[in-house]
Structure formats: structure tokens, C-alpha cells
């Protein structure tokens, strides 16, 4: 088992951004696990394992380094962030057990709050707000479902209006709906 001693102290000025990621993520994940971000040795195993990195300019290793160095604005503005499919391969393989995927998810939440988000993501978000599904159910999908012997309409928010109401209550209570609609309006 490798040592997880931080290479950068979390209270250093340069790691304010990393500290912010850790504090924010601690609402969901164990703090000690998130702090492993500071132990990244830039070995590149994450990037070498990343299916998105093979076909896009997205580089998870570079993002971990920039997060360590406190380059918040540069990271939040990086459109490549949205190329991560959250497959968790990098997180499973990291020799330092850095929570790479969860860190990317946290950074994306911060980017979204700062208004750095791509239009297609806003559109799928609006679909989700309206129907409880990110991708609309098309007639051809219903036809395919029928062919394989499952109900044309799945037993989800599309079947249960009370479940959709719960989703819509949540997206309103969290401010997600307001933010998405505002960003769509701003174009
Ligand atoms: S695999 Fe882990 S230690 Fe290696 S570069 Fe990626 S995050 Fe850093
Ligand atoms: S979780 Fe994201 S960054 Fe990690 S390997 Fe999968 S696509 Fe790449």
C-alpha cells in the first residue's frame, strides 16, 4: 500500500481550490479520502486509463495538478471537464487512491454554479426538470421496447405523476431549476 502523505499541505495558499473541493465534497464523501487529491504524484495512470482522454482533449491528470496548484478559474472554465463519463476507471486504478472521479464531479458542480456549462447539458437538464428523464422517450424507443417485450412506457416518472412531482419539488428546492432556466435564457 502506498503512502498517502500529502505532497502539498492543504493550508498552503496554492491549494485553496483543493481545500474548497475537499470542504464541499465532505458533505457527501469522507474528507480524508478527498484529501488524497493532495497526494497525486502525476504518474498518469488515470489519464492512461481514461476512455474519454483517448478521443478528446480531456486530461484528468492535468486537472488534478491544476486543482492542487489552486488554478480554480482555469479549471472551472475548462470545457473538457464535461467529457468525463464518470466511468470511475481512473479512480479504481490510481496508485495513490485519489478520488479522481468524485473530484471531477465536485469540480463540475462548482463550474455549473459559476455558470460554466455547455448548452447540451442545459437542454438535458431542462428535459429532466420537465419529465424526470434527461433523454426524451421517442416513438421509436417505445417501438423498440414493445419489440423486446417490456412496457412501451417505463415505470418511472413517465408512469407515476406523483414521482415526477417529487423530482420537481427537489429541483426547485435545490435551486437547480432556477439556475438551469436562467442559464438557458442567457444563452
Ligand atoms: S493516477 Fe492518481 S496519482 Fe497518478 S496522476 Fe492520476 S490522480 Fe495522480
Ligand atoms: S471517470 Fe472520467 S476521468 Fe476517470 S477514466 Fe472515466 S471518463 Fe476518464
XYZ file of C-alpha atoms and ligand atoms in Angstrom:
203
model
C 0.000 0.000 0.000
C 1.429 3.380 -0.988
C 1.880 6.222 1.499
C -0.841 8.844 1.295
C 1.204 11.597 2.913
C 0.184 14.865 1.177
C 2.804 16.297 -1.164
C 1.242 19.742 -0.730
C -0.069 20.951 2.612
C -3.747 21.796 2.419
C -3.255 25.110 4.205
C -0.805 26.401 1.610
C -2.047 29.365 -0.375
C -1.681 27.481 -3.637
C -4.109 24.794 -2.561
C -7.079 26.979 -1.634
C -9.012 25.495 -4.510
C -8.173 21.936 -3.423
C -9.257 22.865 0.066
C -12.548 24.204 -1.289
C -13.131 20.971 -3.226
C -12.457 18.911 -0.098
C -14.720 21.031 2.114
C -17.515 20.970 -0.405
C -17.207 17.236 -1.027
C -17.131 16.483 2.693
C -20.890 16.998 2.703
C -21.105 13.717 0.766
C -17.762 11.867 0.890
C -15.285 11.154 3.723
C -12.972 14.151 3.973
C -9.822 12.073 4.440
C -10.491 10.291 1.155
C -10.981 13.550 -0.744
C -7.755 14.940 0.714
C -5.843 12.296 -1.236
C -6.068 14.774 -4.107
C -3.047 16.389 -2.484
C -1.031 13.180 -2.729
C -1.244 12.871 -6.525
C 2.214 12.122 -7.920
C 1.298 12.813 -11.548
C 2.013 9.240 -12.591
C -0.574 9.458 -15.393
C -2.319 6.143 -14.672
C -5.643 7.978 -14.576
C -5.156 9.619 -17.951
C -3.760 6.410 -19.446
C -6.926 4.582 -18.351
C -9.401 7.231 -19.385
C -11.679 6.338 -22.333
C -12.602 9.993 -22.830
C -8.993 11.120 -22.813
C -8.287 8.810 -25.754
C -10.648 10.673 -28.062
C -10.869 14.197 -26.621
C -8.561 16.858 -25.230
C -9.694 15.975 -21.709
C -6.826 15.114 -19.347
C -7.795 14.128 -15.820
C -4.154 14.093 -14.640
C -3.697 17.725 -15.637
C -6.905 18.715 -13.863
C -5.732 17.050 -10.639
C -2.476 19.015 -10.860
C -4.191 22.311 -11.581
C -6.530 21.686 -8.648
C -3.504 21.110 -6.400
C -1.978 24.333 -7.639
C -5.137 26.346 -6.998
C -5.852 27.244 -10.623
C -9.567 27.430 -9.925
C -10.780 29.709 -12.685
C -8.760 27.874 -15.328
C -10.165 24.519 -14.221
C -13.779 25.671 -13.919
C -13.681 27.230 -17.378
C -12.203 24.091 -18.971
C -14.903 22.712 -21.287
C -13.118 19.362 -21.355
C -14.350 18.747 -17.817
C -17.656 17.752 -19.352
C -16.053 14.972 -21.393
C -15.673 12.760 -18.317
C -18.214 9.931 -18.482
C -17.833 9.210 -14.730
C -16.897 5.607 -15.527
C -14.648 5.521 -12.405
C -11.816 3.628 -14.166
C -9.265 6.258 -13.138
C -10.407 6.260 -9.533
C -10.184 2.474 -9.325
C -6.657 2.434 -10.760
C -4.990 5.388 -9.060
C -1.995 4.120 -7.046
C -2.493 6.978 -4.578
C -6.190 6.230 -4.232
C -7.044 9.761 -5.278
C -10.818 10.163 -5.624
C -10.387 11.397 -9.172
C -13.897 10.841 -10.492
C -15.585 12.241 -7.411
C -13.232 15.220 -7.552
C -14.203 15.837 -11.168
C -17.879 15.624 -10.212
C -17.351 18.159 -7.439
C -15.465 20.470 -9.776
C -18.250 20.187 -12.335
C -20.786 21.173 -9.688
C -18.669 24.233 -8.943
C -18.355 25.008 -12.665
C -22.107 24.732 -13.071
C -22.706 27.104 -10.167
C -20.271 29.553 -11.726
C -22.247 29.338 -14.983
C -19.651 27.396 -16.992
C -21.756 24.721 -18.603
C -22.400 23.612 -22.167
C -25.745 24.220 -23.840
C -26.453 20.482 -24.488
C -26.123 19.838 -20.748
C -28.601 22.602 -20.037
C -31.012 21.075 -22.524
C -30.839 17.611 -20.929
C -31.203 19.302 -17.537
C -34.371 21.016 -18.740
C -35.689 17.669 -20.013
C -35.025 16.225 -16.575
C -36.814 19.097 -14.844
C -39.842 18.743 -17.093
C -40.160 14.955 -17.328
C -37.817 13.340 -14.778
C -35.770 11.961 -17.709
C -32.723 13.546 -19.328
C -33.442 11.922 -22.675
C -36.989 12.094 -24.064
C -38.792 8.858 -24.840
C -39.371 8.855 -28.602
C -41.919 6.839 -30.564
C -39.105 4.705 -31.992
C -37.918 3.938 -28.446
C -41.428 2.853 -27.492
C -41.483 0.620 -30.549
C -38.144 -0.978 -29.551
C -39.400 -1.518 -26.002
C -42.506 -3.219 -27.366
C -40.364 -5.499 -29.548
C -38.355 -6.756 -26.560
C -41.476 -7.328 -24.501
C -41.331 -4.540 -21.932
C -43.970 -1.832 -21.415
C -43.800 0.921 -24.046
C -43.590 3.476 -21.274
C -41.203 2.586 -18.432
C -42.411 2.522 -14.822
C -40.730 5.802 -13.949
C -41.828 9.422 -13.667
C -43.457 8.862 -17.066
C -45.902 6.436 -15.459
C -46.136 7.893 -11.960
C -47.032 11.607 -11.852
C -46.506 11.630 -8.076
C -42.846 10.628 -8.637
C -42.434 13.444 -11.155
C -43.863 15.842 -8.602
C -41.196 14.714 -6.118
C -38.435 15.282 -8.683
C -39.812 18.720 -9.454
C -40.009 19.595 -5.759
C -36.336 18.655 -5.382
C -35.111 20.591 -8.416
C -36.944 23.649 -7.125
C -35.818 23.296 -3.504
C -32.148 22.955 -4.529
C -32.271 25.951 -6.873
C -31.311 23.689 -9.791
C -34.377 24.562 -11.865
C -33.942 28.300 -11.427
C -30.247 28.101 -12.336
C -30.799 25.963 -15.443
C -33.593 28.160 -16.776
C -31.573 31.305 -16.104
C -28.503 29.949 -17.917
C -30.651 28.840 -20.871
C -32.185 32.303 -21.036
C -28.754 33.927 -21.038
C -27.871 31.682 -23.993
S -3.414 8.034 -11.224
Fe -3.625 9.093 -9.269
S -1.531 9.633 -8.665
Fe -1.480 9.101 -10.832
S -1.737 11.089 -11.892
Fe -3.773 10.212 -11.674
S -4.581 11.045 -9.781
Fe -2.384 11.377 -9.759
S -14.180 8.638 -14.642
Fe -13.913 10.264 -16.167
S -11.767 10.847 -15.935
Fe -11.993 8.848 -14.967
S -11.473 7.337 -16.535
Fe -13.698 7.605 -16.589
S -14.038 9.211 -18.119
Fe -11.883 9.300 -17.567
